PDB file of C-alpha atoms in Angstrom:
ATOM      1  CA  UNK A   1      40.960 -34.120   5.716  1.00 73.00           C
ATOM      2  CA  UNK A   2      43.426 -31.346   4.631  1.00 89.00           C
ATOM      3  CA  UNK A   3      40.602 -29.157   2.803  1.00 95.00           C
ATOM      4  CA  UNK A   4      38.627 -26.386   4.215  1.00 97.00           C
ATOM      5  CA  UNK A   5      34.579 -26.467   3.897  1.00 98.00           C
ATOM      6  CA  UNK A   6      33.663 -23.124   2.489  1.00 98.00           C
ATOM      7  CA  UNK A   7      30.271 -22.371   2.818  1.00 98.00           C
ATOM      8  CA  UNK A   8      27.444 -20.043   0.955  1.00 98.00           C
ATOM      9  CA  UNK A   9      25.432 -18.087   3.053  1.00 98.00           C
ATOM     10  CA  UNK A  10      21.227 -18.392   3.076  1.00 98.00           C
ATOM     11  CA  UNK A  11      19.652 -15.167   3.397  1.00 98.00           C
ATOM     12  CA  UNK A  12      16.469 -14.076   5.317  1.00 98.00           C
ATOM     13  CA  UNK A  13      14.391 -11.131   4.686  1.00 98.00           C
ATOM     14  CA  UNK A  14      12.745  -9.825   7.928  1.00 97.00           C
ATOM     15  CA  UNK A  15      10.460  -7.121   8.570  1.00 96.00           C
ATOM     16  CA  UNK A  16      13.160  -5.311  10.845  1.00 97.00           C
ATOM     17  CA  UNK A  17      16.131  -6.093   8.467  1.00 98.00           C
ATOM     18  CA  UNK A  18      17.784  -3.908   6.216  1.00 98.00           C
ATOM     19  CA  UNK A  19      20.955  -3.421   3.660  1.00 98.00           C
ATOM     20  CA  UNK A  20      24.393  -3.565   5.609  1.00 98.00           C
ATOM     21  CA  UNK A  21      25.091  -7.232   4.941  1.00 98.00           C
ATOM     22  CA  UNK A  22      25.411  -5.661   1.337  1.00 98.00           C
ATOM     23  CA  UNK A  23      27.270  -2.752   2.495  1.00 97.00           C
ATOM     24  CA  UNK A  24      29.376  -4.300   4.960  1.00 98.00           C
ATOM     25  CA  UNK A  25      30.308  -7.668   3.417  1.00 98.00           C
ATOM     26  CA  UNK A  26      29.619  -7.145  -0.107  1.00 97.00           C
ATOM     27  CA  UNK A  27      27.224  -9.779  -0.179  1.00 98.00           C
ATOM     28  CA  UNK A  28      24.572 -10.176  -3.202  1.00 98.00           C
ATOM     29  CA  UNK A  29      21.107  -9.851  -1.067  1.00 98.00           C
ATOM     30  CA  UNK A  30      17.821 -10.644  -1.920  1.00 98.00           C
ATOM     31  CA  UNK A  31      16.318  -7.140  -0.645  1.00 98.00           C
ATOM     32  CA  UNK A  32      16.793  -4.302   1.346  1.00 98.00           C
ATOM     33  CA  UNK A  33      15.010  -5.925   4.041  1.00 98.00           C
ATOM     34  CA  UNK A  34      17.722  -8.692   4.495  1.00 98.00           C
ATOM     35  CA  UNK A  35      17.999  -9.016   8.403  1.00 98.00           C
ATOM     36  CA  UNK A  36      20.090 -12.357   8.360  1.00 98.00           C
ATOM     37  CA  UNK A  37      23.023 -14.234   6.630  1.00 98.00           C
ATOM     38  CA  UNK A  38      22.961 -17.697   7.963  1.00 98.00           C
ATOM     39  CA  UNK A  39      26.558 -18.453   7.100  1.00 98.00           C
ATOM     40  CA  UNK A  40      27.445 -21.667   8.870  1.00 98.00           C
ATOM     41  CA  UNK A  41      24.109 -23.686   9.218  1.00 98.00           C
ATOM     42  CA  UNK A  42      22.470 -27.063   8.325  1.00 98.00           C
ATOM     43  CA  UNK A  43      19.214 -26.215   9.798  1.00 98.00           C
ATOM     44  CA  UNK A  44      16.134 -27.047   7.614  1.00 97.00           C
ATOM     45  CA  UNK A  45      15.235 -23.734   7.355  1.00 97.00           C
ATOM     46  CA  UNK A  46      18.830 -22.596   6.101  1.00 98.00           C
ATOM     47  CA  UNK A  47      21.005 -25.341   5.037  1.00 98.00           C
ATOM     48  CA  UNK A  48      24.229 -23.967   3.413  1.00 98.00           C
ATOM     49  CA  UNK A  49      26.015 -25.344   0.551  1.00 98.00           C
ATOM     50  CA  UNK A  50      29.552 -25.918   0.138  1.00 98.00           C
ATOM     51  CA  UNK A  51      30.825 -23.571  -2.471  1.00 98.00           C
ATOM     52  CA  UNK A  52      33.678 -25.367  -3.881  1.00 96.00           C
ATOM     53  CA  UNK A  53      36.006 -28.409  -3.550  1.00 95.00           C
ATOM     54  CA  UNK A  54      35.198 -32.061  -3.456  1.00 96.00           C
ATOM     55  CA  UNK A  55      31.747 -31.572  -1.630  1.00 97.00           C
ATOM     56  CA  UNK A  56      30.848 -28.526  -3.926  1.00 98.00           C
ATOM     57  CA  UNK A  57      27.198 -28.311  -4.215  1.00 98.00           C
ATOM     58  CA  UNK A  58      26.434 -30.458  -1.126  1.00 98.00           C
ATOM     59  CA  UNK A  59      24.377 -29.209   1.714  1.00 98.00           C
ATOM     60  CA  UNK A  60      26.076 -29.045   5.463  1.00 98.00           C
ATOM     61  CA  UNK A  61      23.387 -31.179   6.617  1.00 98.00           C
ATOM     62  CA  UNK A  62      24.279 -33.771   3.765  1.00 98.00           C
ATOM     63  CA  UNK A  63      28.208 -33.806   4.781  1.00 98.00           C
ATOM     64  CA  UNK A  64      26.601 -34.087   8.744  1.00 98.00           C
ATOM     65  CA  UNK A  65      24.882 -37.130   7.532  1.00 98.00           C
ATOM     66  CA  UNK A  66      27.133 -38.848   4.928  1.00 98.00           C
ATOM     67  CA  UNK A  67      30.482 -37.954   6.118  1.00 98.00           C
ATOM     68  CA  UNK A  68      30.578 -37.747   9.863  1.00 98.00           C
ATOM     69  CA  UNK A  69      34.370 -38.384   9.993  1.00 97.00           C
ATOM     70  CA  UNK A  70      34.637 -34.708   8.855  1.00 98.00           C
ATOM     71  CA  UNK A  71      33.272 -33.734  12.120  1.00 98.00           C
ATOM     72  CA  UNK A  72      35.413 -36.279  14.631  1.00 97.00           C
ATOM     73  CA  UNK A  73      32.368 -38.779  14.403  1.00 98.00           C
ATOM     74  CA  UNK A  74      30.469 -36.541  16.736  1.00 97.00           C
ATOM     75  CA  UNK A  75      27.260 -38.262  17.817  1.00 96.00           C
ATOM     76  CA  UNK A  76      23.878 -36.275  17.234  1.00 95.00           C
ATOM     77  CA  UNK A  77      21.082 -36.189  14.517  1.00 94.00           C
ATOM     78  CA  UNK A  78      21.804 -32.662  13.445  1.00 96.00           C
ATOM     79  CA  UNK A  79      25.220 -30.592  13.151  1.00 98.00           C
ATOM     80  CA  UNK A  80      24.995 -28.550  16.592  1.00 98.00           C
ATOM     81  CA  UNK A  81      25.533 -24.803  15.822  1.00 98.00           C
ATOM     82  CA  UNK A  82      24.683 -22.091  13.704  1.00 98.00           C
ATOM     83  CA  UNK A  83      26.461 -18.886  12.746  1.00 98.00           C
ATOM     84  CA  UNK A  84      24.750 -15.756  11.688  1.00 98.00           C
ATOM     85  CA  UNK A  85      25.471 -12.342  10.529  1.00 98.00           C
ATOM     86  CA  UNK A  86      22.453 -10.112  11.759  1.00 98.00           C
ATOM     87  CA  UNK A  87      21.595  -6.400  10.526  1.00 98.00           C
ATOM     88  CA  UNK A  88      18.830  -4.731  12.578  1.00 98.00           C
ATOM     89  CA  UNK A  89      17.715  -1.597  10.434  1.00 98.00           C
ATOM     90  CA  UNK A  90      14.724  -1.856  13.227  1.00 97.00           C
ATOM     91  CA  UNK A  91      14.260  -3.232  16.725  1.00 98.00           C
ATOM     92  CA  UNK A  92      13.678  -6.934  16.773  1.00 98.00           C
ATOM     93  CA  UNK A  93      10.925  -8.099  18.972  1.00 97.00           C
ATOM     94  CA  UNK A  94      11.244  -8.714  22.567  1.00 98.00           C
ATOM     95  CA  UNK A  95      12.034 -12.488  22.898  1.00 98.00           C
ATOM     96  CA  UNK A  96      13.346 -15.538  24.665  1.00 98.00           C
ATOM     97  CA  UNK A  97      14.554 -18.799  23.884  1.00 98.00           C
ATOM     98  CA  UNK A  98      13.845 -22.198  25.866  1.00 98.00           C
ATOM     99  CA  UNK A  99      16.602 -24.604  27.008  1.00 98.00           C
ATOM    100  CA  UNK A 100      16.850 -28.275  25.453  1.00 97.00           C
ATOM    101  CA  UNK A 101      14.240 -29.600  28.051  1.00 97.00           C
ATOM    102  CA  UNK A 102      11.827 -27.435  27.460  1.00 97.00           C
ATOM    103  CA  UNK A 103      12.066 -27.143  23.832  1.00 97.00           C
ATOM    104  CA  UNK A 104      12.416 -30.910  23.729  1.00 96.00           C
ATOM    105  CA  UNK A 105       9.092 -31.587  25.413  1.00 97.00           C
ATOM    106  CA  UNK A 106       7.089 -28.505  23.658  1.00 97.00           C
ATOM    107  CA  UNK A 107       8.547 -28.332  20.317  1.00 96.00           C
ATOM    108  CA  UNK A 108       8.666 -31.558  18.878  1.00 93.00           C
ATOM    109  CA  UNK A 109      11.717 -32.584  19.951  1.00 92.00           C
ATOM    110  CA  UNK A 110      13.556 -29.418  18.962  1.00 94.00           C
ATOM    111  CA  UNK A 111      16.937 -27.989  20.581  1.00 96.00           C
ATOM    112  CA  UNK A 112      16.887 -25.011  22.919  1.00 97.00           C
ATOM    113  CA  UNK A 113      18.806 -21.954  21.873  1.00 98.00           C
ATOM    114  CA  UNK A 114      22.098 -20.756  23.780  1.00 98.00           C
ATOM    115  CA  UNK A 115      23.434 -18.001  21.883  1.00 98.00           C
ATOM    116  CA  UNK A 116      25.962 -15.129  21.938  1.00 98.00           C
ATOM    117  CA  UNK A 117      26.546 -11.806  20.054  1.00 98.00           C
ATOM    118  CA  UNK A 118      29.736 -10.335  19.317  1.00 98.00           C
ATOM    119  CA  UNK A 119      28.749  -6.474  18.034  1.00 98.00           C
ATOM    120  CA  UNK A 120      30.433  -5.601  14.727  1.00 98.00           C
ATOM    121  CA  UNK A 121      29.119  -2.230  13.994  1.00 98.00           C
ATOM    122  CA  UNK A 122      26.504   0.166  15.319  1.00 98.00           C
ATOM    123  CA  UNK A 123      25.099   3.570  15.263  1.00 96.00           C
ATOM    124  CA  UNK A 124      26.032   5.894  18.009  1.00 96.00           C
ATOM    125  CA  UNK A 125      24.001   5.675  20.957  1.00 96.00           C
ATOM    126  CA  UNK A 126      22.823   2.411  20.059  1.00 98.00           C
ATOM    127  CA  UNK A 127      21.665  -0.141  22.560  1.00 98.00           C
ATOM    128  CA  UNK A 128      20.254  -3.931  23.080  1.00 98.00           C
ATOM    129  CA  UNK A 129      17.757  -5.427  25.536  1.00 98.00           C
ATOM    130  CA  UNK A 130      19.532  -8.015  27.866  1.00 98.00           C
ATOM    131  CA  UNK A 131      17.585  -8.986  30.961  1.00 98.00           C
ATOM    132  CA  UNK A 132      14.420  -7.583  32.811  1.00 98.00           C
ATOM    133  CA  UNK A 133      13.547  -6.110  36.195  1.00 97.00           C
ATOM    134  CA  UNK A 134      10.741  -8.034  37.449  1.00 98.00           C
ATOM    135  CA  UNK A 135      11.337 -10.074  40.889  1.00 97.00           C
ATOM    136  CA  UNK A 136       8.420 -12.604  40.230  1.00 96.00           C
ATOM    137  CA  UNK A 137       6.816 -13.974  37.496  1.00 95.00           C
ATOM    138  CA  UNK A 138       3.345 -12.526  38.913  1.00 96.00           C
ATOM    139  CA  UNK A 139       5.118  -8.956  38.645  1.00 97.00           C
ATOM    140  CA  UNK A 140       6.449 -10.005  34.960  1.00 95.00           C
ATOM    141  CA  UNK A 141       3.032 -10.808  33.770  1.00 95.00           C
ATOM    142  CA  UNK A 142       1.469  -7.700  35.185  1.00 96.00           C
ATOM    143  CA  UNK A 143       3.814  -5.449  33.706  1.00 95.00           C
ATOM    144  CA  UNK A 144       3.612  -7.322  30.394  1.00 94.00           C
ATOM    145  CA  UNK A 145      -0.214  -6.708  30.738  1.00 93.00           C
ATOM    146  CA  UNK A 146       0.057  -3.146  31.488  1.00 95.00           C
ATOM    147  CA  UNK A 147       2.317  -2.896  28.567  1.00 94.00           C
ATOM    148  CA  UNK A 148       4.846  -1.256  30.932  1.00 96.00           C
ATOM    149  CA  UNK A 149       7.789  -2.496  28.923  1.00 96.00           C
ATOM    150  CA  UNK A 150      10.398   0.722  29.657  1.00 94.00           C
ATOM    151  CA  UNK A 151       9.675  -0.364  33.455  1.00 96.00           C
ATOM    152  CA  UNK A 152      10.289  -4.136  32.591  1.00 97.00           C
ATOM    153  CA  UNK A 153      13.101  -4.258  30.468  1.00 98.00           C
ATOM    154  CA  UNK A 154      16.849  -3.816  30.922  1.00 98.00           C
ATOM    155  CA  UNK A 155      18.328  -1.666  28.085  1.00 98.00           C
ATOM    156  CA  UNK A 156      22.269  -1.489  27.571  1.00 97.00           C
ATOM    157  CA  UNK A 157      24.314   0.859  25.528  1.00 98.00           C
ATOM    158  CA  UNK A 158      26.579  -1.123  22.960  1.00 98.00           C
ATOM    159  CA  UNK A 159      29.750  -0.512  21.195  1.00 98.00           C
ATOM    160  CA  UNK A 160      31.663  -2.211  18.526  1.00 98.00           C
ATOM    161  CA  UNK A 161      33.569  -5.200  20.030  1.00 98.00           C
ATOM    162  CA  UNK A 162      31.085  -5.812  22.990  1.00 98.00           C
ATOM    163  CA  UNK A 163      30.269  -9.101  23.465  1.00 98.00           C
ATOM    164  CA  UNK A 164      26.956 -10.784  25.423  1.00 97.00           C
ATOM    165  CA  UNK A 165      26.377 -14.380  26.089  1.00 98.00           C
ATOM    166  CA  UNK A 166      22.625 -15.155  26.155  1.00 98.00           C
ATOM    167  CA  UNK A 167      21.432 -18.243  28.027  1.00 98.00           C
ATOM    168  CA  UNK A 168      17.864 -19.746  27.614  1.00 98.00           C
ATOM    169  CA  UNK A 169      15.247 -17.735  29.347  1.00 98.00           C
ATOM    170  CA  UNK A 170      17.078 -14.434  29.020  1.00 98.00           C
ATOM    171  CA  UNK A 171      14.411 -12.092  27.663  1.00 98.00           C
ATOM    172  CA  UNK A 172      16.724  -9.777  25.008  1.00 98.00           C
ATOM    173  CA  UNK A 173      16.242  -8.183  21.636  1.00 98.00           C
ATOM    174  CA  UNK A 174      18.752  -6.759  19.341  1.00 98.00           C
ATOM    175  CA  UNK A 175      17.765  -3.192  18.421  1.00 98.00           C
ATOM    176  CA  UNK A 176      17.670  -0.953  15.678  1.00 98.00           C
ATOM    177  CA  UNK A 177      21.389   0.066  14.084  1.00 98.00           C
ATOM    178  CA  UNK A 178      23.166  -2.839  15.011  1.00 98.00           C
ATOM    179  CA  UNK A 179      24.956  -5.442  13.119  1.00 98.00           C
ATOM    180  CA  UNK A 180      26.520  -8.339  14.627  1.00 98.00           C
ATOM    181  CA  UNK A 181      28.018 -12.104  14.224  1.00 98.00           C
ATOM    182  CA  UNK A 182      25.601 -14.533  16.653  1.00 98.00           C
ATOM    183  CA  UNK A 183      26.721 -18.208  17.267  1.00 98.00           C
ATOM    184  CA  UNK A 184      24.229 -20.212  18.472  1.00 98.00           C
ATOM    185  CA  UNK A 185      22.784 -23.832  19.146  1.00 98.00           C
ATOM    186  CA  UNK A 186      21.009 -25.145  15.835  1.00 98.00           C
ATOM    187  CA  UNK A 187      17.745 -23.960  16.654  1.00 97.00           C
ATOM    188  CA  UNK A 188      15.189 -21.606  15.427  1.00 96.00           C
ATOM    189  CA  UNK A 189      12.587 -21.748  18.595  1.00 97.00           C
ATOM    190  CA  UNK A 190      11.919 -18.267  19.536  1.00 97.00           C
ATOM    191  CA  UNK A 191       9.192 -17.067  21.793  1.00 98.00           C
ATOM    192  CA  UNK A 192       8.149 -13.534  20.870  1.00 97.00           C
ATOM    193  CA  UNK A 193       6.764 -11.435  23.970  1.00 97.00           C
ATOM    194  CA  UNK A 194       6.314  -7.672  22.473  1.00 96.00           C
ATOM    195  CA  UNK A 195       6.497  -6.694  18.741  1.00 96.00           C
ATOM    196  CA  UNK A 196       5.817  -3.074  18.777  1.00 93.00           C
ATOM    197  CA  UNK A 197       2.252  -3.478  17.236  1.00 90.00           C
ATOM    198  CA  UNK A 198       3.750  -3.998  13.799  1.00 92.00           C
ATOM    199  CA  UNK A 199       1.544  -5.284  11.032  1.00 90.00           C
ATOM    200  CA  UNK A 200       3.463  -6.895   8.432  1.00 89.00           C
ATOM    201  CA  UNK A 201       1.365  -7.837   5.314  1.00 87.00           C
ATOM    202  CA  UNK A 202      -1.596  -6.423   7.469  1.00 90.00           C
ATOM    203  CA  UNK A 203      -1.357  -8.845  10.400  1.00 92.00           C
ATOM    204  CA  UNK A 204       0.351  -9.049  13.449  1.00 92.00           C
ATOM    205  CA  UNK A 205       3.214 -11.721  13.921  1.00 92.00           C
ATOM    206  CA  UNK A 206       2.418 -14.163  16.393  1.00 94.00           C
ATOM    207  CA  UNK A 207       3.002 -13.752  20.139  1.00 95.00           C
ATOM    208  CA  UNK A 208       4.216 -16.391  22.542  1.00 97.00           C
ATOM    209  CA  UNK A 209       3.089 -15.465  25.822  1.00 95.00           C
ATOM    210  CA  UNK A 210       2.211 -18.535  27.533  1.00 96.00           C
ATOM    211  CA  UNK A 211       5.523 -20.136  26.190  1.00 97.00           C
ATOM    212  CA  UNK A 212       7.435 -17.044  27.561  1.00 96.00           C
ATOM    213  CA  UNK A 213       6.123 -16.899  31.060  1.00 96.00           C
ATOM    214  CA  UNK A 214       7.147 -20.721  31.241  1.00 97.00           C
ATOM    215  CA  UNK A 215      10.768 -20.143  30.052  1.00 98.00           C
ATOM    216  CA  UNK A 216      11.840 -16.870  31.368  1.00 98.00           C
ATOM    217  CA  UNK A 217      14.349 -16.724  34.173  1.00 97.00           C
ATOM    218  CA  UNK A 218      12.932 -14.922  37.126  1.00 96.00           C
ATOM    219  CA  UNK A 219      14.304 -12.790  38.795  1.00 97.00           C
ATOM    220  CA  UNK A 220      16.992 -12.030  35.734  1.00 97.00           C
ATOM    221  CA  UNK A 221      20.944 -13.133  36.427  1.00 94.00           C
ATOM    222  CA  UNK A 222      23.569 -11.485  33.837  1.00 93.00           C
ATOM    223  CA  UNK A 223      25.705 -14.198  32.599  1.00 89.00           C
ATOM    224  CA  UNK A 224      29.190 -13.452  34.090  1.00 78.00           C
ATOM    225  CA  UNK A 225      32.189 -14.371  32.147  1.00 84.00           C
ATOM    226  CA  UNK A 226      35.896 -12.866  31.736  1.00 89.00           C
ATOM    227  CA  UNK A 227      37.222 -12.018  28.485  1.00 95.00           C
ATOM    228  CA  UNK A 228      40.923 -13.233  28.493  1.00 96.00           C
ATOM    229  CA  UNK A 229      43.469 -11.386  26.037  1.00 97.00           C
ATOM    230  CA  UNK A 230      46.844 -12.836  24.833  1.00 97.00           C
ATOM    231  CA  UNK A 231      49.273 -11.556  22.438  1.00 96.00           C
ATOM    232  CA  UNK A 232      51.455 -13.191  19.755  1.00 95.00           C
ATOM    233  CA  UNK A 233      54.304 -11.645  17.721  1.00 95.00           C
ATOM    234  CA  UNK A 234      51.554 -10.779  14.754  1.00 98.00           C
ATOM    235  CA  UNK A 235      48.172 -11.452  16.377  1.00 98.00           C
ATOM    236  CA  UNK A 236      46.224 -10.859  19.364  1.00 98.00           C
ATOM    237  CA  UNK A 237      43.744 -13.698  20.945  1.00 98.00           C
ATOM    238  CA  UNK A 238      40.744 -13.067  22.836  1.00 98.00           C
ATOM    239  CA  UNK A 239      38.805 -15.589  24.751  1.00 98.00           C
ATOM    240  CA  UNK A 240      35.129 -14.593  24.571  1.00 98.00           C
ATOM    241  CA  UNK A 241      32.940 -17.688  26.274  1.00 98.00           C
ATOM    242  CA  UNK A 242      33.027 -21.269  26.800  1.00 97.00           C
ATOM    243  CA  UNK A 243      29.436 -22.991  27.766  1.00 97.00           C
ATOM    244  CA  UNK A 244      28.236 -26.383  27.048  1.00 97.00           C
ATOM    245  CA  UNK A 245      27.555 -25.650  23.678  1.00 98.00           C
ATOM    246  CA  UNK A 246      30.629 -24.149  22.286  1.00 98.00           C
ATOM    247  CA  UNK A 247      33.553 -22.130  22.845  1.00 98.00           C
ATOM    248  CA  UNK A 248      34.160 -19.015  20.882  1.00 98.00           C
ATOM    249  CA  UNK A 249      37.451 -16.837  20.450  1.00 98.00           C
ATOM    250  CA  UNK A 250      38.394 -13.733  18.369  1.00 98.00           C
ATOM    251  CA  UNK A 251      41.698 -13.305  16.310  1.00 98.00           C
ATOM    252  CA  UNK A 252      43.059  -9.993  15.365  1.00 98.00           C
ATOM    253  CA  UNK A 253      45.902 -11.071  12.678  1.00 98.00           C
ATOM    254  CA  UNK A 254      48.659  -8.347  11.322  1.00 98.00           C
ATOM    255  CA  UNK A 255      50.938 -11.182   9.757  1.00 98.00           C
ATOM    256  CA  UNK A 256      50.675 -14.555  10.515  1.00 98.00           C
ATOM    257  CA  UNK A 257      48.880 -16.895  12.508  1.00 98.00           C
ATOM    258  CA  UNK A 258      49.509 -20.677  13.052  1.00 97.00           C
ATOM    259  CA  UNK A 259      46.196 -21.879  13.896  1.00 97.00           C
ATOM    260  CA  UNK A 260      46.114 -25.531  15.517  1.00 96.00           C
ATOM    261  CA  UNK A 261      42.845 -27.377  14.447  1.00 97.00           C
ATOM    262  CA  UNK A 262      42.597 -30.234  17.289  1.00 96.00           C
ATOM    263  CA  UNK A 263      38.541 -30.080  17.469  1.00 98.00           C
ATOM    264  CA  UNK A 264      36.282 -32.287  15.830  1.00 98.00           C
ATOM    265  CA  UNK A 265      35.491 -29.232  13.428  1.00 98.00           C
ATOM    266  CA  UNK A 266      36.333 -25.643  13.865  1.00 98.00           C
ATOM    267  CA  UNK A 267      33.886 -23.055  12.444  1.00 98.00           C
ATOM    268  CA  UNK A 268      36.004 -19.807  11.199  1.00 98.00           C
ATOM    269  CA  UNK A 269      34.147 -16.483  10.127  1.00 98.00           C
ATOM    270  CA  UNK A 270      36.204 -13.461   8.719  1.00 98.00           C
ATOM    271  CA  UNK A 271      34.783 -10.263  10.325  1.00 98.00           C
ATOM    272  CA  UNK A 272      37.251  -8.004   8.974  1.00 98.00           C
ATOM    273  CA  UNK A 273      39.782  -7.434   6.471  1.00 98.00           C
ATOM    274  CA  UNK A 274      41.440  -9.937   4.232  1.00 98.00           C
ATOM    275  CA  UNK A 275      44.085 -12.423   3.841  1.00 98.00           C
ATOM    276  CA  UNK A 276      44.474 -16.103   3.316  1.00 98.00           C
ATOM    277  CA  UNK A 277      44.150 -19.252   5.067  1.00 98.00           C
ATOM    278  CA  UNK A 278      46.675 -21.971   3.805  1.00 97.00           C
ATOM    279  CA  UNK A 279      47.180 -20.003   0.827  1.00 97.00           C
ATOM    280  CA  UNK A 280      43.278 -19.699  -0.191  1.00 97.00           C
ATOM    281  CA  UNK A 281      42.256 -16.114  -0.346  1.00 98.00           C
ATOM    282  CA  UNK A 282      39.546 -14.876   2.380  1.00 98.00           C
ATOM    283  CA  UNK A 283      37.826 -11.713   2.630  1.00 98.00           C
ATOM    284  CA  UNK A 284      35.511 -10.053   5.397  1.00 98.00           C
ATOM    285  CA  UNK A 285      32.219 -12.072   5.372  1.00 98.00           C
ATOM    286  CA  UNK A 286      33.928 -15.479   4.199  1.00 98.00           C
ATOM    287  CA  UNK A 287      32.708 -18.543   6.373  1.00 98.00           C
ATOM    288  CA  UNK A 288      34.187 -21.974   6.682  1.00 98.00           C
ATOM    289  CA  UNK A 289      34.873 -25.091   8.537  1.00 98.00           C
ATOM    290  CA  UNK A 290      38.265 -26.621   9.338  1.00 98.00           C
ATOM    291  CA  UNK A 291      37.233 -30.403   9.665  1.00 98.00           C
ATOM    292  CA  UNK A 292      38.700 -33.078  11.780  1.00 98.00           C
ATOM    293  CA  UNK A 293      42.151 -33.932  11.432  1.00 96.00           C
ATOM    294  CA  UNK A 294      43.068 -30.405   9.221  1.00 97.00           C
ATOM    295  CA  UNK A 295      45.946 -29.905  11.494  1.00 96.00           C
ATOM    296  CA  UNK A 296      47.741 -26.513  11.375  1.00 97.00           C
ATOM    297  CA  UNK A 297      46.301 -23.654   9.491  1.00 98.00           C
ATOM    298  CA  UNK A 298      48.175 -20.842   8.504  1.00 98.00           C
ATOM    299  CA  UNK A 299      46.169 -17.419   8.425  1.00 98.00           C
ATOM    300  CA  UNK A 300      47.991 -14.382   6.795  1.00 98.00           C
ATOM    301  CA  UNK A 301      46.858 -11.059   6.306  1.00 98.00           C
ATOM    302  CA  UNK A 302      45.332  -8.001   8.127  1.00 98.00           C
ATOM    303  CA  UNK A 303      42.050  -9.610   9.174  1.00 98.00           C
ATOM    304  CA  UNK A 304      39.966 -10.400  12.269  1.00 98.00           C
ATOM    305  CA  UNK A 305      38.353 -13.914  12.649  1.00 98.00           C
ATOM    306  CA  UNK A 306      35.928 -15.371  15.162  1.00 98.00           C
ATOM    307  CA  UNK A 307      36.261 -19.251  15.899  1.00 98.00           C
ATOM    308  CA  UNK A 308      33.723 -21.425  17.302  1.00 98.00           C
ATOM    309  CA  UNK A 309      33.744 -25.465  18.112  1.00 98.00           C
ATOM    310  CA  UNK A 310      31.465 -27.523  20.160  1.00 96.00           C
TER     311      UNK A 310
END
């Protein structure tokens, strides 16, 4: 089909959220504690709707169920990926995600969660948590029980443009002052390990220490991968990651890019600037899908996009 699938975001208010999704992207957010915009999602907790065109008003899950040809007739009960913009005004909980096998057997057949982050903006001196220092599960349990989180966690400084792949079993946390785009498996399974003693609504949020001890990789190993940059006359292309679940690339366009869509589907998220795709205006924060059979898309303007496909 030679028609883009443009989607409306679904917003999530969080105890750690802020208002930068409005200030940075111009979104009409529901409150000053908006932590996430699910911008390409068919998850039951946030099912995006098509904003215009032949399928206006239909949900992405409905398209997956009723027009699988748009996605190259891929197999699977659910649309496989999910894209979010995340604004952390405060620290997120220390957490970990399971893999597919563990989630299937312990979370009613749900998917596991592999995810990746591209840092869009952050405050000076900002950092995140990726990984831990424990050599064994016994040491990990002891450090957690003794509340020695500073000894346990690996804290890493961040800057705009940094990229992190977060495989299942990786202890991690986005920290305050960070704005990023996240590409992930279509899953909402998260095991909280520590939440700073916060009491939203007068009650602590649930922790999942037993599950976390089950799934955390110990010892931690950093996910390695090479970012590869290539250049065209009017654009720069950066390969960010490829894993069994997704391939992610970024394009910085200063003129025109002819982008060949030869995948079952291609997700496109505008993270900077403005321009047009095949003559249709796009601005920072716009997210869409180029379906199967779309062919070559012409991107024009001064903008940056992140693309992802299975």
